[in-house]
PDB file of C-alpha atoms in Angstrom:
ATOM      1  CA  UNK Z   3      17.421  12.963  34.615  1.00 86.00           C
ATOM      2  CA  UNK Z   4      20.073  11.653  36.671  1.00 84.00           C
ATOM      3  CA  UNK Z   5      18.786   7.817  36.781  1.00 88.00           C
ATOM      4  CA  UNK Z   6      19.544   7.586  40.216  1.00 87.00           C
ATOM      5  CA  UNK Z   7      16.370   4.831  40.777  1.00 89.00           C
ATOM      6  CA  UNK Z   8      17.816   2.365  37.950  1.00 88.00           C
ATOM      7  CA  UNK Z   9      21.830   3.649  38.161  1.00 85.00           C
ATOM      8  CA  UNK Z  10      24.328   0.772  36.758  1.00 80.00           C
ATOM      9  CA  UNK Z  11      26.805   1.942  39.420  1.00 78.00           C
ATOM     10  CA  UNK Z  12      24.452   0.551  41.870  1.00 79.00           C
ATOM     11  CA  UNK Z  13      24.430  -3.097  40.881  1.00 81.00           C
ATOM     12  CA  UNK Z  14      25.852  -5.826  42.882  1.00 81.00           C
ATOM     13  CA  UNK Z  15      26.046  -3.222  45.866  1.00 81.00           C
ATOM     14  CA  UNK Z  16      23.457  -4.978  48.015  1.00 84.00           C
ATOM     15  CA  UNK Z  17      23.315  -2.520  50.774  1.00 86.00           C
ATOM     16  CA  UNK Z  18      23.011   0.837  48.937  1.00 82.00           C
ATOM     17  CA  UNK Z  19      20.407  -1.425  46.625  1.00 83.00           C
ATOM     18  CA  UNK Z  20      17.856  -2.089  50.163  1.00 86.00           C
ATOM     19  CA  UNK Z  21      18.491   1.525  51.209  1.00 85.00           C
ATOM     20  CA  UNK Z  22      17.250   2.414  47.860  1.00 85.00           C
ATOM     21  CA  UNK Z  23      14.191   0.020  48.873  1.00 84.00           C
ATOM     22  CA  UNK Z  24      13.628   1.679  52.006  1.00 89.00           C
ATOM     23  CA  UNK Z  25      13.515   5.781  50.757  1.00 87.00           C
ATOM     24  CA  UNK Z  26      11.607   4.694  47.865  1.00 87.00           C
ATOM     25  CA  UNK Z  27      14.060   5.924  45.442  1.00 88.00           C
ATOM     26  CA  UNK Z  28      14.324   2.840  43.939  1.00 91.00           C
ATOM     27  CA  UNK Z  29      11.042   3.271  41.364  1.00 94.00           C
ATOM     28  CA  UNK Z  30      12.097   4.349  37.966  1.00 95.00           C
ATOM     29  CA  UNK Z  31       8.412   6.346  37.540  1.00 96.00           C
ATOM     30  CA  UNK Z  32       8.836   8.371  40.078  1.00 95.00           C
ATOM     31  CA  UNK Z  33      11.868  10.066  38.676  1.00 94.00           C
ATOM     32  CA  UNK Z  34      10.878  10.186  35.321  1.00 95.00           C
ATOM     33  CA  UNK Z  35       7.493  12.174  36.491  1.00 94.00           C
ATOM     34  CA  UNK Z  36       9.922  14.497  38.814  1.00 93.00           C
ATOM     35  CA  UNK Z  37      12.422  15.458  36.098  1.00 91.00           C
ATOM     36  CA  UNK Z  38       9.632  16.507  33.972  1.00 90.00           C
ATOM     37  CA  UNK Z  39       7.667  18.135  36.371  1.00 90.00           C
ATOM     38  CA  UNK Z  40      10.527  20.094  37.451  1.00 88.00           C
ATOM     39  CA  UNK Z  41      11.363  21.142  33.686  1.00 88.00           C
ATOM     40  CA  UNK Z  42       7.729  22.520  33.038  1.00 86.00           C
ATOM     41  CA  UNK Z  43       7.259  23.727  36.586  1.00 86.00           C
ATOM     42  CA  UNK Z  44      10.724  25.656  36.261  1.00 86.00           C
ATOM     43  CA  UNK Z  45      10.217  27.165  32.399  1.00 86.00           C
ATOM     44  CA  UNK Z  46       9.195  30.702  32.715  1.00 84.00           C
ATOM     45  CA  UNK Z  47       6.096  31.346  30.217  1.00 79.00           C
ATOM     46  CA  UNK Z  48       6.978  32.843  26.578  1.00 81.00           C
ATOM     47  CA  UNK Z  49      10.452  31.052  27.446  1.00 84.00           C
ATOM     48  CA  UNK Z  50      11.571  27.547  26.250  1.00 86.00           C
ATOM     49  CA  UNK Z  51      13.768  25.139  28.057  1.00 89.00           C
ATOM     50  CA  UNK Z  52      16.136  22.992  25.937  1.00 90.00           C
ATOM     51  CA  UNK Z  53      17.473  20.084  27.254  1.00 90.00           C
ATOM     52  CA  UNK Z  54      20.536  18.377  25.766  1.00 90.00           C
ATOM     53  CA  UNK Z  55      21.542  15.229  25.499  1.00 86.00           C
ATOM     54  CA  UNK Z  56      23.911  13.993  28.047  1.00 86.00           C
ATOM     55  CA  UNK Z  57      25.346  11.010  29.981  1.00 82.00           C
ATOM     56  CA  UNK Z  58      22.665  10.818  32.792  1.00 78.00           C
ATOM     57  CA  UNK Z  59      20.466  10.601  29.708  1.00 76.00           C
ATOM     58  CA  UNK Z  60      22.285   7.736  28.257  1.00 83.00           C
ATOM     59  CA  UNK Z  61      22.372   5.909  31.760  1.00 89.00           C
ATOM     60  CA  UNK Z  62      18.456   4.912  30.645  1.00 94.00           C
ATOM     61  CA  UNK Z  63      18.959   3.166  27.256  1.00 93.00           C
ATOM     62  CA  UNK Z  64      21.812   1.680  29.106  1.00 93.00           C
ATOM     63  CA  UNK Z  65      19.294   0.192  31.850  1.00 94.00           C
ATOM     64  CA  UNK Z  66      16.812  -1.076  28.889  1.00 96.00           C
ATOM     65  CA  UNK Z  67      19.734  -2.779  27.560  1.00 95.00           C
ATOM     66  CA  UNK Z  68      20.977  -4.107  30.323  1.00 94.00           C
ATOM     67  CA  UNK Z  69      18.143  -5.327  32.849  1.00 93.00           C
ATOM     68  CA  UNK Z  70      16.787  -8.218  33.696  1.00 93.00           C
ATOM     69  CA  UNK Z  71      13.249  -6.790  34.131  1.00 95.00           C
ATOM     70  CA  UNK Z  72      12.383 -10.365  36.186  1.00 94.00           C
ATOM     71  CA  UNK Z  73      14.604  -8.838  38.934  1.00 89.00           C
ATOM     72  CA  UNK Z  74      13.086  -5.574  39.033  1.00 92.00           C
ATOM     73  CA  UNK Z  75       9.319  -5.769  38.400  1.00 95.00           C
ATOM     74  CA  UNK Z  76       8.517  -3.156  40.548  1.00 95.00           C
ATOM     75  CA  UNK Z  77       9.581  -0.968  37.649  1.00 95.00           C
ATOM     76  CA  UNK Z  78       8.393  -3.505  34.946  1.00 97.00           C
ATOM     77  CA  UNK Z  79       5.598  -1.430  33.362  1.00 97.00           C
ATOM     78  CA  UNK Z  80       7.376   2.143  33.052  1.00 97.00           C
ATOM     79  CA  UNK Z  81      10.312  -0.822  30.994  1.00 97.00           C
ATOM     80  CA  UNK Z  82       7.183  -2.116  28.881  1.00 97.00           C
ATOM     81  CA  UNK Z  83       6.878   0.848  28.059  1.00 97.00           C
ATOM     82  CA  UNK Z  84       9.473   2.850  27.731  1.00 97.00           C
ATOM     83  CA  UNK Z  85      10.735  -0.441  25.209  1.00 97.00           C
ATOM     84  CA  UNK Z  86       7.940   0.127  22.900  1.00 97.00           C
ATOM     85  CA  UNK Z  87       8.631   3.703  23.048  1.00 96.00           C
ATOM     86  CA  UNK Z  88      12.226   2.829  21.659  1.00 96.00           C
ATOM     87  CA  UNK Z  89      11.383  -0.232  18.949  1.00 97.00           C
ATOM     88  CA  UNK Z  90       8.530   2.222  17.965  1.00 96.00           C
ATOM     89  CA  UNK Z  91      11.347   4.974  17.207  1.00 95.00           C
ATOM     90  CA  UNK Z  92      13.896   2.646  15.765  1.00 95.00           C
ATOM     91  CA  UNK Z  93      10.574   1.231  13.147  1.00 95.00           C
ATOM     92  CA  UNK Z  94      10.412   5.092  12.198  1.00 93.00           C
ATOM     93  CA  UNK Z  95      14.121   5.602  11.214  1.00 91.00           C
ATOM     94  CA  UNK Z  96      14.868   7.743  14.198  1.00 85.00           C
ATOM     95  CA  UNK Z  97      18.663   7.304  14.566  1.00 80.00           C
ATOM     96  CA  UNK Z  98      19.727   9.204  18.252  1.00 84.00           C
ATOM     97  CA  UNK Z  99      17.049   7.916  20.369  1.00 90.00           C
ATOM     98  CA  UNK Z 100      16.717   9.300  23.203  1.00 91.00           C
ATOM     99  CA  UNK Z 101      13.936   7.344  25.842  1.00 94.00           C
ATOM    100  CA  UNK Z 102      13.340   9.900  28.207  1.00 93.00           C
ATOM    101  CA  UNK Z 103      12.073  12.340  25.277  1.00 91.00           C
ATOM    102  CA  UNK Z 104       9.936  10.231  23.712  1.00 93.00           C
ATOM    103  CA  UNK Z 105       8.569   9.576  27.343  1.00 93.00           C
ATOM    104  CA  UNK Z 106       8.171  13.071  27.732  1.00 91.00           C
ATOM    105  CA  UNK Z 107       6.247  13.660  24.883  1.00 88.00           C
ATOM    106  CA  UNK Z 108       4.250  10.944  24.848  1.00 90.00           C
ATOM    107  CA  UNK Z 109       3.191  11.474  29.064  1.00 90.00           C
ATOM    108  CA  UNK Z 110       2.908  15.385  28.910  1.00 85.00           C
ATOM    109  CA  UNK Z 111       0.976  16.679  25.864  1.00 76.00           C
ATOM    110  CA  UNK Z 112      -1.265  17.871  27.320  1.00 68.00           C
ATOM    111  CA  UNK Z 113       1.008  20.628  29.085  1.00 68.00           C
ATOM    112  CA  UNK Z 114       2.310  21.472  25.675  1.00 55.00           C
ATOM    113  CA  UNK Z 115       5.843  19.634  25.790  1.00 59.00           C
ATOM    114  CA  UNK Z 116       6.613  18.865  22.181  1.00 52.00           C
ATOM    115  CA  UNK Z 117       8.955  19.604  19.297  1.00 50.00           C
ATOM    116  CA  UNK Z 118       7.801  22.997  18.509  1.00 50.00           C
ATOM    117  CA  UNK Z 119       6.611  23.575  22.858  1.00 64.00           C
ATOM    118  CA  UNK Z 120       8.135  25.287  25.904  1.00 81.00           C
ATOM    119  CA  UNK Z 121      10.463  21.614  26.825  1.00 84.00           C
ATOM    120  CA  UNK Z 122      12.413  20.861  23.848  1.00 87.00           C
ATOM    121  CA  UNK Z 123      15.157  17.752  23.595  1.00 88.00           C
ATOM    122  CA  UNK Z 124      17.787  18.887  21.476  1.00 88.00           C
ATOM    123  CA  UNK Z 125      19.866  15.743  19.537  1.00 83.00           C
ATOM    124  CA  UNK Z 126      23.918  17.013  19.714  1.00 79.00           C
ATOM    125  CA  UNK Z 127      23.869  16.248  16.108  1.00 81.00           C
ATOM    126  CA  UNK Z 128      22.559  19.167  15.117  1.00 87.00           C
ATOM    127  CA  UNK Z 129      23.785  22.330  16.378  1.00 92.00           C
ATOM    128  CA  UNK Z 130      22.089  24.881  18.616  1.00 94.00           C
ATOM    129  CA  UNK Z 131      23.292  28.069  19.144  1.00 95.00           C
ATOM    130  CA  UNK Z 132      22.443  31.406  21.408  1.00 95.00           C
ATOM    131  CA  UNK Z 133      24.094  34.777  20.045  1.00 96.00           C
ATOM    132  CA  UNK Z 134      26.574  32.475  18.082  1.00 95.00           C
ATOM    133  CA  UNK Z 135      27.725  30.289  20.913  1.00 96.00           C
ATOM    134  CA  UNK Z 136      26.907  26.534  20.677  1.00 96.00           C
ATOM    135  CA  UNK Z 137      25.664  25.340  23.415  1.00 95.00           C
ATOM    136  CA  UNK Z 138      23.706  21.755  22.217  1.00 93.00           C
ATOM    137  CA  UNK Z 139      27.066  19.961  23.880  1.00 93.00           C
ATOM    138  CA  UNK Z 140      26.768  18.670  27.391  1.00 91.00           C
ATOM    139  CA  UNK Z 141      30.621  18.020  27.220  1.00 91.00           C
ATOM    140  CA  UNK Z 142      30.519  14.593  28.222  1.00 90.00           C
ATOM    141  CA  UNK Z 143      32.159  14.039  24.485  1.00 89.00           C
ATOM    142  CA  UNK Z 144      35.116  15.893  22.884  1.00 90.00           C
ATOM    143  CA  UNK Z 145      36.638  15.727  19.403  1.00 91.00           C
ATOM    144  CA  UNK Z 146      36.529  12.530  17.854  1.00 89.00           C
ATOM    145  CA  UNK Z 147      34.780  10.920  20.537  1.00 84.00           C
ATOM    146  CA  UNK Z 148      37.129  11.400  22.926  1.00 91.00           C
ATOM    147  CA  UNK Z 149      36.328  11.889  26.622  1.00 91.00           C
ATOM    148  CA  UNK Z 150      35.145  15.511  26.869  1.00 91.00           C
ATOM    149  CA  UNK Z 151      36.915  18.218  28.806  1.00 92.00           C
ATOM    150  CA  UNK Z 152      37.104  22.117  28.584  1.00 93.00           C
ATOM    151  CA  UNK Z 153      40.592  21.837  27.156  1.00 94.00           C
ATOM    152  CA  UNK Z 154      39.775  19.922  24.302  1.00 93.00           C
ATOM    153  CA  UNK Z 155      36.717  21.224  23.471  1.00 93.00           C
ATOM    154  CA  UNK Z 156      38.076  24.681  23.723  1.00 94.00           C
ATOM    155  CA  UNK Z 157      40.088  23.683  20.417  1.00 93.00           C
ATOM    156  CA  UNK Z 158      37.089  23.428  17.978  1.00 93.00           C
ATOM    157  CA  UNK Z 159      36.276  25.750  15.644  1.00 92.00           C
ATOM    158  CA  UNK Z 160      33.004  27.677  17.427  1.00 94.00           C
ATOM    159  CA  UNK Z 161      32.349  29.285  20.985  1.00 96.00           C
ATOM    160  CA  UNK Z 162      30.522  27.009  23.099  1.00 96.00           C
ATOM    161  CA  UNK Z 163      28.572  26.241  26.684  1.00 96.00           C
ATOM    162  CA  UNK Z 164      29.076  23.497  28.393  1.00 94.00           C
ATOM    163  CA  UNK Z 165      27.945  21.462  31.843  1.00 93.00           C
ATOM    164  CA  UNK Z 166      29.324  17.910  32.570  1.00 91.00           C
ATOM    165  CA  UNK Z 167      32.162  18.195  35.401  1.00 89.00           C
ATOM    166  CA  UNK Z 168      29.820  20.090  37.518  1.00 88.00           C
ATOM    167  CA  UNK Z 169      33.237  22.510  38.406  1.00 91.00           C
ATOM    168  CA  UNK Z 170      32.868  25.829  36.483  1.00 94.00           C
ATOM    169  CA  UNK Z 171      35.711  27.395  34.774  1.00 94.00           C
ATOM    170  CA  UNK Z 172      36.707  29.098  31.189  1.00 95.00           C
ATOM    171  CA  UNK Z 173      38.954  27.996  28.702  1.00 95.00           C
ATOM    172  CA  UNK Z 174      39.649  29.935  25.629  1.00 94.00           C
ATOM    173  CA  UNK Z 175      36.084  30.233  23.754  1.00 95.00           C
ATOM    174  CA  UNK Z 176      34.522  27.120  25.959  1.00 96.00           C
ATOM    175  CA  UNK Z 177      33.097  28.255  28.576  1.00 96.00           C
ATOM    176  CA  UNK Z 178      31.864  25.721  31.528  1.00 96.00           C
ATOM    177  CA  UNK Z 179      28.437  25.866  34.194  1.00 95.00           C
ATOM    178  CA  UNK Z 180      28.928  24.049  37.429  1.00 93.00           C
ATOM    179  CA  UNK Z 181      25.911  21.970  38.730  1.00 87.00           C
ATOM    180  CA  UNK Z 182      22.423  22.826  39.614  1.00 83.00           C
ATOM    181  CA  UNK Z 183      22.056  19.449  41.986  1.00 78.00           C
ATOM    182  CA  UNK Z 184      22.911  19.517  45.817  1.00 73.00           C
ATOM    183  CA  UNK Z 185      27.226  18.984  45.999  1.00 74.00           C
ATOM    184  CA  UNK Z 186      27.158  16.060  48.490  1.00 68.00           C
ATOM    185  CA  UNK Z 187      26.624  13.750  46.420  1.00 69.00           C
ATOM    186  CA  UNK Z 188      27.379  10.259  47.426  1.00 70.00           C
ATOM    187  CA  UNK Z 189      30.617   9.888  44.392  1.00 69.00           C
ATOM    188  CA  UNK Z 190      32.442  12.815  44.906  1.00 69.00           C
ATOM    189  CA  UNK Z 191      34.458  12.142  47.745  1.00 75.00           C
ATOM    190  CA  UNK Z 192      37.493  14.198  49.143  1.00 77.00           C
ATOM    191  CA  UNK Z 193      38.362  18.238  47.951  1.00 79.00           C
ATOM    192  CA  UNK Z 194      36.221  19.085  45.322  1.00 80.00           C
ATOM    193  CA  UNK Z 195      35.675  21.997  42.856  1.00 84.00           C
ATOM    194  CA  UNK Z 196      31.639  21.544  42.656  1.00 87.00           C
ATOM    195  CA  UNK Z 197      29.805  25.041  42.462  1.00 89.00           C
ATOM    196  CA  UNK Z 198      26.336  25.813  42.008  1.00 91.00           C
ATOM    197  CA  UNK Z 199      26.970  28.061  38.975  1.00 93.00           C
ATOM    198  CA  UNK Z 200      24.604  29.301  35.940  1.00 94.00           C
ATOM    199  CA  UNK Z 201      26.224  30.411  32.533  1.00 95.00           C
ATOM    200  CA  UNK Z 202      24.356  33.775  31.030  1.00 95.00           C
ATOM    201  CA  UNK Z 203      24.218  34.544  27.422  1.00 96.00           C
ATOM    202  CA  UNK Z 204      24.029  38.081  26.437  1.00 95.00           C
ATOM    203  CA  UNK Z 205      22.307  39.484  23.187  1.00 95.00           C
ATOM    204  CA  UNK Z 206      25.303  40.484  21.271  1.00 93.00           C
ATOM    205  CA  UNK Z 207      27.127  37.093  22.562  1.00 94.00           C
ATOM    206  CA  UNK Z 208      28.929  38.200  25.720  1.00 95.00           C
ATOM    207  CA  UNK Z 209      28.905  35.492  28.398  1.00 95.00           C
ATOM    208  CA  UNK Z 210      29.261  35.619  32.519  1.00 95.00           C
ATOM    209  CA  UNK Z 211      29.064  32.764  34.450  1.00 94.00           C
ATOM    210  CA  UNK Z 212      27.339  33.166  38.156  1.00 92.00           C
ATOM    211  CA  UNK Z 213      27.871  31.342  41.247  1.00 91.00           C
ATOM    212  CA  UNK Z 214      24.871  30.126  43.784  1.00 89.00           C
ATOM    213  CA  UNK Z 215      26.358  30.067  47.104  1.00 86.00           C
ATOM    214  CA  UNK Z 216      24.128  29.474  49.702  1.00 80.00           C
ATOM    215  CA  UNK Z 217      21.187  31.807  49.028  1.00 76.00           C
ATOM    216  CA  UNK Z 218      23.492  34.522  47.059  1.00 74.00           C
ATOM    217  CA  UNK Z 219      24.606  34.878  43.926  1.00 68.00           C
ATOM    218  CA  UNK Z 220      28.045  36.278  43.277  1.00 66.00           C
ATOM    219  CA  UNK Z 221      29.829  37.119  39.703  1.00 64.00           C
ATOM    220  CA  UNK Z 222      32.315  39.640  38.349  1.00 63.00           C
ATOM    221  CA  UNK Z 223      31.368  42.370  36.225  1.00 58.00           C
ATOM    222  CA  UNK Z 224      35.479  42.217  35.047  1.00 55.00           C
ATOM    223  CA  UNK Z 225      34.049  38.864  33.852  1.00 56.00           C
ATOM    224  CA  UNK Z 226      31.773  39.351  30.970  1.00 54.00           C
ATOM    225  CA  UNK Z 227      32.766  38.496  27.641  1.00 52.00           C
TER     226      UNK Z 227
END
C-alpha cells in the first residue's frame, strides 16, 4: 500500500494536490480496494502471501492521525471507518495496529483473506522465517530503532530478507530485494540504483536474488547461497 492518494509528503503542495484531483488518484478507497485486489489476484492457489509491516503501511495511521477529515470529505467515509476499525482494535488490547489489515479482513472475507487464509499481515514482532532466514523485516528499522540499512541489519544475530531501499544488494547474511513498483517514481531524482529484483528462498535455505529488466529476468547461478 503505498498511500499515494492520502501521502503526508503531499501537503501544502497545491499543484501536485489538483493534479491528484484531476487523475483521480486522490480517493483513499480506490487504493485500498487495488492493493488488495492485486494481493489476492497475484497469490497463486495452495500458496500464501505474507505481507509485512512497513513504512508505506505506517503512512495510513499517520493520515488518521493527522487529517482534518473537514478538508478531505471526499475520503470521509473510508476515515469513519477505517477509525472505528482502529478504536475497535485498541478496545481489544491489540497493541501493533495495523489499519490496512484490519481493512482487509474486514472488506474481503468472503475471498478467504484472514489470519489462518491465502493474504496474511505479519506484525515484525514476531518472527517469520523461510528455511531459517527471517524475513518478517521490511528494513525500514534496524537495531535499536535505528534507521534501517543492510549494513546494520547484517549485524544481528539471524539471516534475513529484506525490501525497503528498493536497490538490491547482499551484505553478509542480509540479503536485500529491489522494488516491484515502476522506477520513475516522482522522489527519486538523479542516478539511481532502483532494480526490479525478486529474492528466492530455497528449501535447504540457499538464497538468489533475480533481476526484472524489461521483460527478462537475469541472475547468476555463481550467486546462490
Amino acid at each position: 500500500l503505498d498511500c499515494y492518494s492520502v501521502s503526508h509528503h503531499h501537503r501544502n503542495k497545491a499543484i501536485q494536490t489538483y493534479q491528484k484531483y484531476v487523475s483521480g488518484k486522490n480517493c483513499l478507497r480506490s487504493e485500498l480496494e487495488e492493493a488488495a485486489e492485486y494481493l489476492i489476484s497475484t497469490t497463486p492457489s495452495a500458496s500464501q502471501s505474507w505481507v509485512i509491516d512497513s513504512n508505506h503501511h505506517d503512512h495510513l495511521m499517520r493520515w488518521l492521525n493527522e487529517v482534518n477529515i473537514k478538508n478531505e470529505v471526499w475520503n470521509a467515509k473510508v476515515y469513519h471507518e477505517l477509525m472505528f476499525l482502529v478504536l475497535s482494535a485498541v478496545d481489544r488490547g491489540i497493541g501493533n495496529i495495523n489499519p490496512f489489515a484490519l481493512w482487509v479482513y474486514r472488506n474481503f472475507k468472503d475471498k478467504a483473506v484472514g489470519q489462518c487464509g491465502p493474504i496474511t499481515f505479519i506484525d515484525s514482532s514476531k518472527p517469520r522465517y523461510i528455511e531459517g532466514i527471517l524475513v518478517s523485516m521490511h528494513g525500514d528499522i534496524g537495531p535499536n530503532g535505528a534507521r534501517g540499512t543492510r549494513k546494520n541489519l547484517s549485524m544481528i544475530s539471524e539471516e534475513s530478507m529484506i525490501g525497503h531501499s528498493h536497490s538490491p544488494g547482499i551484505e553478509k547474511g542480509c540479503w536485500q530485494v529491489g522494488t516491484s513498483s515502476v522506477i520513475g517514481l516522482e522522489y527519486n531524482k538523479g542516478p539511481s540504483g532502483w532494480m526490479q529484483t525478486h529474492g528466492v528462498i530455497y528449501p535447504g535455505g540457499n538464497r538468489q536474488l533475480i533481476n526484472i529488466i524489461g521483460d527478462t529476468y537475469y541472475y547468476n547461478p555463481r550467486e546462490i547461497q
